[in-house]
Amino acid sequence: ITPLNFVYEDGWIYWHGAVAGERFHCLQQDARAVFAAVLIPLYIPSYFAAEDNATAATSTFKSVIVRGRVSSFIDPDEKCQVLNKLMAKYQPEGRYRKITPHDPFYAKILPATGVYGLRVEEMVGKFKFAQNKSVEDRKKIINRLKERGEAMDLIVAEEIEKTLRDIKS
């Protein structure tokens, strides 16, 4: 298990890394891999739903697990395409020199950089935004989140409201 920066596009998860080390050697032995990502936007204090019950504390999350096979990209043009996708995701404001195989600035870096892609064969997701709580408790949590009014509070309140709309549908 290794944390990494990635970009997802058209059924592929792309990243870059070393052309040595444990992850590299594991992928040389077996191209099968599992990728997992979790977003925990907010922890909800117990008193938002129940004043005295500590077990009412909870968190919200979205998660995904992906299984597939990894390919290593050798072609310099393909490597540059992936590296530029990563730059666009993590530095959307630009202010960097586009990575191309013919630029002498990147000539030494590009061959030493591994570029990989996991072709998605199976993807499973899960989310929790208080849907395990009663309608009454969800409404209390929504109101408390709106009262507190932090940016993430309002986003999570909207996600919990969606779970209430799903009940009415």
Short mmCIF file of N, CA and C in Angstrom, two decimals:
data_model
loop_
_atom_site.label_atom_id
_atom_site.label_comp_id
_atom_site.label_asym_id
_atom_site.label_seq_id
_atom_site.Cartn_x
_atom_site.Cartn_y
_atom_site.Cartn_z
N ILE A 1 0.87 -1.17 0.00
CA ILE A 1 0.00 0.00 0.00
C ILE A 1 0.91 1.22 0.00
N THR A 2 0.71 2.07 -0.99
CA THR A 2 1.53 3.27 -1.11
C THR A 2 0.64 4.45 -1.50
N PRO A 3 0.67 5.53 -0.73
CA PRO A 3 -0.08 6.72 -1.15
C PRO A 3 0.57 7.31 -2.39
N LEU A 4 -0.24 7.84 -3.29
CA LEU A 4 0.30 8.45 -4.50
C LEU A 4 -0.65 9.48 -5.06
N ASN A 5 -0.10 10.39 -5.84
CA ASN A 5 -0.91 11.33 -6.60
C ASN A 5 -1.32 10.62 -7.88
N PHE A 6 -2.55 10.83 -8.30
CA PHE A 6 -3.06 10.09 -9.46
C PHE A 6 -4.02 10.98 -10.25
N VAL A 7 -4.32 10.52 -11.44
CA VAL A 7 -5.37 11.14 -12.24
C VAL A 7 -6.17 9.99 -12.86
N TYR A 8 -7.50 10.15 -12.90
CA TYR A 8 -8.38 9.14 -13.47
C TYR A 8 -8.94 9.68 -14.78
N GLU A 9 -8.88 8.86 -15.82
CA GLU A 9 -9.44 9.27 -17.11
C GLU A 9 -9.75 8.04 -17.96
N ASP A 10 -10.95 7.99 -18.49
CA ASP A 10 -11.34 6.96 -19.46
C ASP A 10 -11.03 5.53 -19.01
N GLY A 11 -11.35 5.21 -17.75
CA GLY A 11 -11.16 3.85 -17.26
C GLY A 11 -9.74 3.50 -16.87
N TRP A 12 -8.90 4.51 -16.74
CA TRP A 12 -7.50 4.32 -16.31
C TRP A 12 -7.20 5.21 -15.13
N ILE A 13 -6.39 4.70 -14.20
CA ILE A 13 -5.82 5.51 -13.13
C ILE A 13 -4.32 5.59 -13.42
N TYR A 14 -3.84 6.83 -13.58
CA TYR A 14 -2.43 7.06 -13.94
C TYR A 14 -1.67 7.67 -12.78
N TRP A 15 -0.37 7.35 -12.69
CA TRP A 15 0.53 7.97 -11.72
C TRP A 15 1.95 7.86 -12.24
N HIS A 16 2.85 8.51 -11.56
CA HIS A 16 4.27 8.37 -11.88
C HIS A 16 5.01 7.92 -10.63
N GLY A 17 6.19 7.38 -10.83
CA GLY A 17 6.98 6.93 -9.70
C GLY A 17 8.35 6.48 -10.14
N ALA A 18 9.06 5.91 -9.24
CA ALA A 18 10.42 5.46 -9.51
C ALA A 18 10.41 4.21 -10.39
N VAL A 19 11.53 4.01 -11.08
CA VAL A 19 11.71 2.77 -11.84
C VAL A 19 12.61 1.83 -11.03
N ALA A 20 12.35 1.83 -9.73
CA ALA A 20 13.05 0.96 -8.78
C ALA A 20 12.21 0.94 -7.51
N GLY A 21 12.59 0.12 -6.57
CA GLY A 21 11.89 0.10 -5.29
C GLY A 21 10.84 -1.00 -5.21
N GLU A 22 10.23 -1.10 -4.03
CA GLU A 22 9.31 -2.20 -3.75
C GLU A 22 8.10 -2.23 -4.68
N ARG A 23 7.43 -1.07 -4.86
CA ARG A 23 6.24 -1.04 -5.73
C ARG A 23 6.61 -1.45 -7.14
N PHE A 24 7.71 -0.91 -7.67
CA PHE A 24 8.17 -1.23 -9.02
C PHE A 24 8.43 -2.73 -9.15
N HIS A 25 9.15 -3.31 -8.18
CA HIS A 25 9.48 -4.74 -8.25
C HIS A 25 8.23 -5.62 -8.12
N CYS A 26 7.30 -5.22 -7.28
CA CYS A 26 6.03 -5.98 -7.15
C CYS A 26 5.28 -6.00 -8.48
N LEU A 27 5.23 -4.86 -9.14
CA LEU A 27 4.51 -4.79 -10.42
C LEU A 27 5.22 -5.57 -11.52
N GLN A 28 6.53 -5.73 -11.41
CA GLN A 28 7.27 -6.54 -12.37
C GLN A 28 6.91 -8.02 -12.21
N GLN A 29 6.61 -8.43 -10.97
CA GLN A 29 6.27 -9.82 -10.67
C GLN A 29 4.81 -10.15 -11.01
N ASP A 30 3.92 -9.17 -10.78
CA ASP A 30 2.48 -9.41 -10.96
C ASP A 30 1.81 -8.07 -11.23
N ALA A 31 1.20 -7.94 -12.38
CA ALA A 31 0.59 -6.67 -12.79
C ALA A 31 -0.76 -6.40 -12.13
N ARG A 32 -1.30 -7.39 -11.41
CA ARG A 32 -2.59 -7.17 -10.75
C ARG A 32 -2.40 -6.19 -9.60
N ALA A 33 -3.37 -5.27 -9.45
CA ALA A 33 -3.25 -4.26 -8.39
C ALA A 33 -4.63 -3.83 -7.91
N VAL A 34 -4.62 -3.28 -6.71
CA VAL A 34 -5.83 -2.71 -6.11
C VAL A 34 -5.51 -1.27 -5.76
N PHE A 35 -6.44 -0.39 -6.07
CA PHE A 35 -6.31 1.04 -5.77
C PHE A 35 -7.49 1.42 -4.88
N ALA A 36 -7.23 2.19 -3.84
CA ALA A 36 -8.30 2.64 -2.95
C ALA A 36 -8.14 4.13 -2.68
N ALA A 37 -9.26 4.82 -2.62
CA ALA A 37 -9.26 6.24 -2.26
C ALA A 37 -10.42 6.49 -1.31
N VAL A 38 -10.16 7.31 -0.30
CA VAL A 38 -11.19 7.63 0.69
C VAL A 38 -11.17 9.13 0.93
N LEU A 39 -12.34 9.73 0.95
CA LEU A 39 -12.51 11.12 1.33
C LEU A 39 -13.35 11.14 2.59
N ILE A 40 -12.82 11.73 3.64
CA ILE A 40 -13.58 11.90 4.89
C ILE A 40 -13.74 13.40 5.08
N PRO A 41 -14.85 13.96 4.56
CA PRO A 41 -14.98 15.42 4.61
C PRO A 41 -15.25 15.98 5.99
N LEU A 42 -15.83 15.18 6.89
CA LEU A 42 -16.24 15.77 8.16
C LEU A 42 -16.50 14.69 9.20
N TYR A 43 -16.07 14.98 10.42
CA TYR A 43 -16.48 14.20 11.59
C TYR A 43 -17.63 14.96 12.24
N ILE A 44 -18.68 14.24 12.61
CA ILE A 44 -19.86 14.86 13.19
C ILE A 44 -19.88 14.53 14.68
N PRO A 45 -19.84 15.56 15.53
CA PRO A 45 -19.85 15.32 16.98
C PRO A 45 -21.14 14.67 17.44
N SER A 46 -21.06 13.91 18.52
CA SER A 46 -22.23 13.20 19.03
C SER A 46 -23.37 14.14 19.40
N TYR A 47 -23.04 15.30 19.96
CA TYR A 47 -24.09 16.21 20.44
C TYR A 47 -24.89 16.86 19.31
N PHE A 48 -24.48 16.68 18.06
CA PHE A 48 -25.29 17.18 16.95
C PHE A 48 -26.60 16.40 16.84
N ALA A 49 -26.59 15.12 17.23
CA ALA A 49 -27.79 14.29 17.16
C ALA A 49 -28.35 13.96 18.54
N ALA A 50 -27.47 13.77 19.52
CA ALA A 50 -27.91 13.36 20.85
C ALA A 50 -26.99 14.00 21.89
N GLU A 51 -27.54 14.81 22.76
CA GLU A 51 -26.74 15.57 23.74
C GLU A 51 -25.82 14.72 24.60
N ASP A 52 -26.27 13.58 25.08
CA ASP A 52 -25.51 12.80 26.06
C ASP A 52 -24.94 11.49 25.52
N ASN A 53 -25.28 11.10 24.32
CA ASN A 53 -24.91 9.78 23.80
C ASN A 53 -23.65 9.87 22.94
N ALA A 54 -22.52 9.48 23.49
CA ALA A 54 -21.25 9.54 22.77
C ALA A 54 -21.24 8.67 21.51
N THR A 55 -22.04 7.61 21.50
CA THR A 55 -22.05 6.71 20.34
C THR A 55 -22.74 7.33 19.13
N ALA A 56 -23.32 8.51 19.29
CA ALA A 56 -23.94 9.19 18.15
C ALA A 56 -22.90 9.89 17.28
N ALA A 57 -21.65 9.98 17.76
CA ALA A 57 -20.58 10.58 16.94
C ALA A 57 -20.37 9.73 15.70
N THR A 58 -20.09 10.37 14.58
CA THR A 58 -19.92 9.63 13.33
C THR A 58 -19.03 10.43 12.39
N SER A 59 -18.71 9.84 11.28
CA SER A 59 -17.99 10.55 10.23
C SER A 59 -18.74 10.35 8.92
N THR A 60 -18.46 11.21 7.98
CA THR A 60 -19.01 11.07 6.64
C THR A 60 -17.86 10.64 5.74
N PHE A 61 -18.18 9.89 4.68
CA PHE A 61 -17.10 9.49 3.77
C PHE A 61 -17.64 9.08 2.41
N LYS A 62 -16.74 9.12 1.45
CA LYS A 62 -16.93 8.54 0.13
C LYS A 62 -15.68 7.71 -0.12
N SER A 63 -15.86 6.51 -0.66
CA SER A 63 -14.70 5.67 -0.92
C SER A 63 -14.89 4.87 -2.20
N VAL A 64 -13.77 4.45 -2.75
CA VAL A 64 -13.80 3.62 -3.95
C VAL A 64 -12.64 2.63 -3.87
N ILE A 65 -12.90 1.42 -4.34
CA ILE A 65 -11.86 0.40 -4.49
C ILE A 65 -11.89 -0.04 -5.94
N VAL A 66 -10.71 -0.06 -6.54
CA VAL A 66 -10.58 -0.42 -7.96
C VAL A 66 -9.61 -1.59 -8.07
N ARG A 67 -9.97 -2.55 -8.90
CA ARG A 67 -9.07 -3.66 -9.20
C ARG A 67 -8.78 -3.65 -10.69
N GLY A 68 -7.57 -4.03 -11.02
CA GLY A 68 -7.20 -4.08 -12.43
C GLY A 68 -5.77 -4.52 -12.61
N ARG A 69 -5.25 -4.24 -13.80
CA ARG A 69 -3.87 -4.60 -14.14
C ARG A 69 -3.11 -3.34 -14.52
N VAL A 70 -1.87 -3.30 -14.10
CA VAL A 70 -1.02 -2.12 -14.31
C VAL A 70 -0.16 -2.31 -15.56
N SER A 71 -0.07 -1.25 -16.32
CA SER A 71 0.85 -1.17 -17.45
C SER A 71 1.87 -0.09 -17.17
N SER A 72 3.07 -0.32 -17.64
CA SER A 72 4.13 0.67 -17.55
C SER A 72 4.26 1.31 -18.92
N PHE A 73 4.30 2.63 -18.98
CA PHE A 73 4.39 3.34 -20.25
C PHE A 73 5.86 3.64 -20.54
N ILE A 74 6.31 3.21 -21.69
CA ILE A 74 7.70 3.39 -22.10
C ILE A 74 7.82 4.49 -23.15
N ASP A 75 6.83 4.56 -24.05
CA ASP A 75 6.85 5.55 -25.13
C ASP A 75 6.92 6.96 -24.55
N PRO A 76 7.92 7.76 -24.94
CA PRO A 76 8.07 9.10 -24.38
C PRO A 76 6.85 10.00 -24.59
N ASP A 77 6.19 9.90 -25.73
CA ASP A 77 4.99 10.73 -25.96
C ASP A 77 3.87 10.36 -24.99
N GLU A 78 3.66 9.05 -24.78
CA GLU A 78 2.63 8.61 -23.83
C GLU A 78 2.97 9.04 -22.41
N LYS A 79 4.24 8.91 -22.04
CA LYS A 79 4.67 9.32 -20.71
C LYS A 79 4.38 10.81 -20.50
N CYS A 80 4.71 11.61 -21.49
CA CYS A 80 4.48 13.05 -21.38
C CYS A 80 3.00 13.38 -21.28
N GLN A 81 2.16 12.66 -22.03
CA GLN A 81 0.71 12.89 -21.95
C GLN A 81 0.22 12.67 -20.51
N VAL A 82 0.65 11.57 -19.91
CA VAL A 82 0.22 11.26 -18.54
C VAL A 82 0.77 12.30 -17.57
N LEU A 83 2.04 12.63 -17.68
CA LEU A 83 2.64 13.60 -16.76
C LEU A 83 1.96 14.97 -16.89
N ASN A 84 1.57 15.35 -18.08
CA ASN A 84 0.87 16.63 -18.26
C ASN A 84 -0.56 16.57 -17.69
N LYS A 85 -1.19 15.40 -17.73
CA LYS A 85 -2.51 15.24 -17.09
C LYS A 85 -2.39 15.41 -15.57
N LEU A 86 -1.33 14.82 -15.01
CA LEU A 86 -1.10 14.98 -13.57
C LEU A 86 -0.86 16.45 -13.22
N MET A 87 -0.07 17.14 -14.02
CA MET A 87 0.20 18.56 -13.77
C MET A 87 -1.09 19.37 -13.86
N ALA A 88 -1.93 19.06 -14.85
CA ALA A 88 -3.19 19.80 -15.01
C ALA A 88 -4.09 19.61 -13.79
N LYS A 89 -4.07 18.42 -13.19
CA LYS A 89 -4.89 18.16 -12.01
C LYS A 89 -4.34 18.86 -10.78
N TYR A 90 -3.04 18.74 -10.55
CA TYR A 90 -2.46 19.21 -9.30
C TYR A 90 -1.91 20.63 -9.35
N GLN A 91 -1.79 21.18 -10.55
CA GLN A 91 -1.37 22.57 -10.69
C GLN A 91 -2.19 23.21 -11.81
N PRO A 92 -3.51 23.34 -11.60
CA PRO A 92 -4.40 23.82 -12.66
C PRO A 92 -4.12 25.26 -13.09
N GLU A 93 -3.44 26.02 -12.24
CA GLU A 93 -3.14 27.41 -12.60
C GLU A 93 -2.02 27.49 -13.64
N GLY A 94 -1.42 26.36 -14.01
CA GLY A 94 -0.34 26.36 -14.99
C GLY A 94 0.97 26.77 -14.36
N ARG A 95 1.65 27.73 -15.01
CA ARG A 95 2.92 28.27 -14.53
C ARG A 95 4.02 27.21 -14.46
N TYR A 96 4.00 26.32 -15.45
CA TYR A 96 5.08 25.36 -15.60
C TYR A 96 5.29 25.13 -17.10
N ARG A 97 6.43 24.62 -17.41
CA ARG A 97 6.80 24.33 -18.79
C ARG A 97 6.21 22.98 -19.15
N LYS A 98 5.40 22.93 -20.20
CA LYS A 98 4.77 21.68 -20.62
C LYS A 98 5.85 20.62 -20.85
N ILE A 99 5.54 19.41 -20.42
CA ILE A 99 6.48 18.30 -20.53
C ILE A 99 6.36 17.69 -21.93
N THR A 100 7.46 17.73 -22.67
CA THR A 100 7.50 17.12 -24.00
C THR A 100 8.77 16.29 -24.12
N PRO A 101 8.75 15.25 -24.95
CA PRO A 101 9.92 14.38 -25.06
C PRO A 101 11.10 15.04 -25.77
N HIS A 102 10.83 16.12 -26.49
CA HIS A 102 11.89 16.76 -27.28
C HIS A 102 12.50 17.97 -26.59
N ASP A 103 12.01 18.31 -25.41
CA ASP A 103 12.52 19.46 -24.67
C ASP A 103 13.79 19.04 -23.91
N PRO A 104 14.93 19.68 -24.20
CA PRO A 104 16.18 19.31 -23.50
C PRO A 104 16.08 19.49 -21.98
N PHE A 105 15.19 20.35 -21.53
CA PHE A 105 14.99 20.58 -20.10
C PHE A 105 14.56 19.30 -19.39
N TYR A 106 13.75 18.47 -20.08
CA TYR A 106 13.24 17.23 -19.49
C TYR A 106 13.98 15.98 -19.97
N ALA A 107 15.00 16.15 -20.79
CA ALA A 107 15.68 15.02 -21.43
C ALA A 107 16.22 14.00 -20.44
N LYS A 108 16.81 14.43 -19.33
CA LYS A 108 17.38 13.49 -18.36
C LYS A 108 16.32 12.96 -17.39
N ILE A 109 15.31 13.74 -17.13
CA ILE A 109 14.29 13.36 -16.15
C ILE A 109 13.35 12.30 -16.71
N LEU A 110 12.95 12.46 -17.96
CA LEU A 110 11.93 11.60 -18.55
C LEU A 110 12.31 10.11 -18.56
N PRO A 111 13.51 9.73 -18.97
CA PRO A 111 13.84 8.30 -18.96
C PRO A 111 13.91 7.70 -17.55
N ALA A 112 14.20 8.52 -16.57
CA ALA A 112 14.31 8.03 -15.18
C ALA A 112 12.98 8.03 -14.44
N THR A 113 11.93 8.49 -15.10
CA THR A 113 10.61 8.57 -14.47
C THR A 113 9.72 7.44 -14.97
N GLY A 114 9.20 6.66 -14.03
CA GLY A 114 8.25 5.62 -14.40
C GLY A 114 6.86 6.21 -14.49
N VAL A 115 6.12 5.83 -15.50
CA VAL A 115 4.73 6.27 -15.67
C VAL A 115 3.88 5.02 -15.82
N TYR A 116 2.83 4.95 -15.00
CA TYR A 116 2.05 3.73 -14.89
C TYR A 116 0.56 4.03 -15.04
N GLY A 117 -0.16 2.99 -15.46
CA GLY A 117 -1.61 3.10 -15.55
C GLY A 117 -2.27 1.83 -15.10
N LEU A 118 -3.29 1.96 -14.29
CA LEU A 118 -4.10 0.83 -13.85
C LEU A 118 -5.37 0.83 -14.68
N ARG A 119 -5.54 -0.19 -15.50
CA ARG A 119 -6.75 -0.33 -16.30
C ARG A 119 -7.84 -0.88 -15.40
N VAL A 120 -8.92 -0.12 -15.23
CA VAL A 120 -10.00 -0.51 -14.31
C VAL A 120 -10.75 -1.73 -14.86
N GLU A 121 -10.76 -2.79 -14.06
CA GLU A 121 -11.53 -3.99 -14.39
C GLU A 121 -12.76 -4.11 -13.50
N GLU A 122 -12.64 -3.60 -12.27
CA GLU A 122 -13.75 -3.63 -11.31
C GLU A 122 -13.64 -2.39 -10.43
N MET A 123 -14.78 -1.74 -10.20
CA MET A 123 -14.81 -0.55 -9.34
C MET A 123 -16.02 -0.63 -8.43
N VAL A 124 -15.78 -0.46 -7.14
CA VAL A 124 -16.86 -0.52 -6.15
C VAL A 124 -16.74 0.72 -5.26
N GLY A 125 -17.84 1.40 -5.07
CA GLY A 125 -17.83 2.59 -4.23
C GLY A 125 -18.80 2.47 -3.07
N LYS A 126 -18.55 3.28 -2.06
CA LYS A 126 -19.43 3.31 -0.90
C LYS A 126 -19.40 4.72 -0.33
N PHE A 127 -20.53 5.15 0.21
CA PHE A 127 -20.55 6.46 0.86
C PHE A 127 -21.42 6.39 2.10
N LYS A 128 -21.15 7.31 3.03
CA LYS A 128 -21.97 7.39 4.24
C LYS A 128 -22.12 8.86 4.60
N PHE A 129 -23.35 9.31 4.55
CA PHE A 129 -23.70 10.67 4.96
C PHE A 129 -24.92 10.58 5.87
N ALA A 130 -24.74 9.89 6.98
CA ALA A 130 -25.73 9.75 8.05
C ALA A 130 -26.97 8.97 7.64
N GLN A 131 -26.93 8.25 6.52
CA GLN A 131 -28.12 7.48 6.13
C GLN A 131 -28.40 6.33 7.09
N ASN A 132 -27.44 6.03 7.97
CA ASN A 132 -27.68 5.02 9.00
C ASN A 132 -28.39 5.61 10.22
N LYS A 133 -28.62 6.92 10.21
CA LYS A 133 -29.30 7.61 11.31
C LYS A 133 -30.79 7.75 10.97
N SER A 134 -31.59 7.97 12.00
CA SER A 134 -33.03 8.17 11.78
C SER A 134 -33.24 9.50 11.04
N VAL A 135 -34.39 9.64 10.44
CA VAL A 135 -34.73 10.89 9.75
C VAL A 135 -34.65 12.06 10.73
N GLU A 136 -35.15 11.86 11.93
CA GLU A 136 -35.11 12.92 12.95
C GLU A 136 -33.67 13.33 13.27
N ASP A 137 -32.79 12.35 13.47
CA ASP A 137 -31.39 12.67 13.77
C ASP A 137 -30.70 13.34 12.59
N ARG A 138 -31.03 12.91 11.37
CA ARG A 138 -30.43 13.55 10.20
C ARG A 138 -30.82 15.02 10.12
N LYS A 139 -32.08 15.29 10.43
CA LYS A 139 -32.54 16.68 10.40
C LYS A 139 -31.82 17.51 11.47
N LYS A 140 -31.62 16.94 12.65
CA LYS A 140 -30.88 17.64 13.70
C LYS A 140 -29.45 17.94 13.24
N ILE A 141 -28.82 16.94 12.65
CA ILE A 141 -27.44 17.11 12.20
C ILE A 141 -27.37 18.18 11.11
N ILE A 142 -28.30 18.15 10.18
CA ILE A 142 -28.33 19.16 9.12
C ILE A 142 -28.44 20.56 9.72
N ASN A 143 -29.35 20.73 10.67
CA ASN A 143 -29.54 22.05 11.29
C ASN A 143 -28.29 22.50 12.04
N ARG A 144 -27.65 21.59 12.78
CA ARG A 144 -26.43 21.94 13.52
C ARG A 144 -25.30 22.31 12.56
N LEU A 145 -25.19 21.56 11.49
CA LEU A 145 -24.14 21.87 10.50
C LEU A 145 -24.37 23.25 9.89
N LYS A 146 -25.61 23.55 9.55
CA LYS A 146 -25.92 24.87 8.97
C LYS A 146 -25.69 25.99 9.98
N GLU A 147 -26.00 25.72 11.24
CA GLU A 147 -25.76 26.73 12.29
C GLU A 147 -24.27 27.01 12.43
N ARG A 148 -23.47 25.95 12.43
CA ARG A 148 -22.03 26.13 12.57
C ARG A 148 -21.47 26.84 11.33
N GLY A 149 -21.96 26.47 10.16
CA GLY A 149 -21.74 27.24 8.95
C GLY A 149 -20.38 27.22 8.30
N GLU A 150 -19.51 26.31 8.68
CA GLU A 150 -18.22 26.20 7.98
C GLU A 150 -18.47 25.71 6.56
N ALA A 151 -17.54 25.96 5.67
CA ALA A 151 -17.73 25.59 4.26
C ALA A 151 -18.04 24.11 4.10
N MET A 152 -17.27 23.24 4.75
CA MET A 152 -17.51 21.80 4.62
C MET A 152 -18.80 21.39 5.31
N ASP A 153 -19.19 22.09 6.37
CA ASP A 153 -20.47 21.82 7.04
C ASP A 153 -21.63 21.94 6.05
N LEU A 154 -21.60 22.99 5.25
CA LEU A 154 -22.69 23.23 4.31
C LEU A 154 -22.72 22.19 3.20
N ILE A 155 -21.55 21.76 2.77
CA ILE A 155 -21.47 20.72 1.74
C ILE A 155 -22.01 19.40 2.29
N VAL A 156 -21.61 19.05 3.50
CA VAL A 156 -22.07 17.79 4.10
C VAL A 156 -23.56 17.86 4.41
N ALA A 157 -24.04 19.01 4.86
CA ALA A 157 -25.49 19.16 5.10
C ALA A 157 -26.27 18.87 3.82
N GLU A 158 -25.79 19.36 2.70
CA GLU A 158 -26.45 19.10 1.41
C GLU A 158 -26.41 17.61 1.07
N GLU A 159 -25.30 16.96 1.33
CA GLU A 159 -25.20 15.51 1.08
C GLU A 159 -26.20 14.73 1.95
N ILE A 160 -26.33 15.13 3.21
CA ILE A 160 -27.29 14.46 4.10
C ILE A 160 -28.72 14.74 3.64
N GLU A 161 -28.98 15.96 3.18
CA GLU A 161 -30.31 16.29 2.65
C GLU A 161 -30.65 15.40 1.46
N LYS A 162 -29.67 15.05 0.65
CA LYS A 162 -29.92 14.14 -0.48
C LYS A 162 -30.41 12.79 0.01
N THR A 163 -29.90 12.32 1.16
CA THR A 163 -30.36 11.03 1.69
C THR A 163 -31.82 11.11 2.11
N LEU A 164 -32.25 12.28 2.55
CA LEU A 164 -33.67 12.45 2.91
C LEU A 164 -34.54 12.50 1.66
N ARG A 165 -34.05 13.12 0.61
CA ARG A 165 -34.81 13.16 -0.65
C ARG A 165 -34.95 11.75 -1.23
N ASP A 166 -33.92 10.94 -1.06
CA ASP A 166 -33.99 9.56 -1.56
C ASP A 166 -35.10 8.77 -0.87
N ILE A 167 -35.34 9.07 0.40
CA ILE A 167 -36.42 8.40 1.15
C ILE A 167 -37.78 8.77 0.56
N LYS A 168 -37.93 10.04 0.18
CA LYS A 168 -39.21 10.54 -0.34
C LYS A 168 -39.48 10.06 -1.75
N SER A 169 -38.42 9.71 -2.47
CA SER A 169 -38.58 9.29 -3.89
C SER A 169 -39.24 7.95 -4.02
#
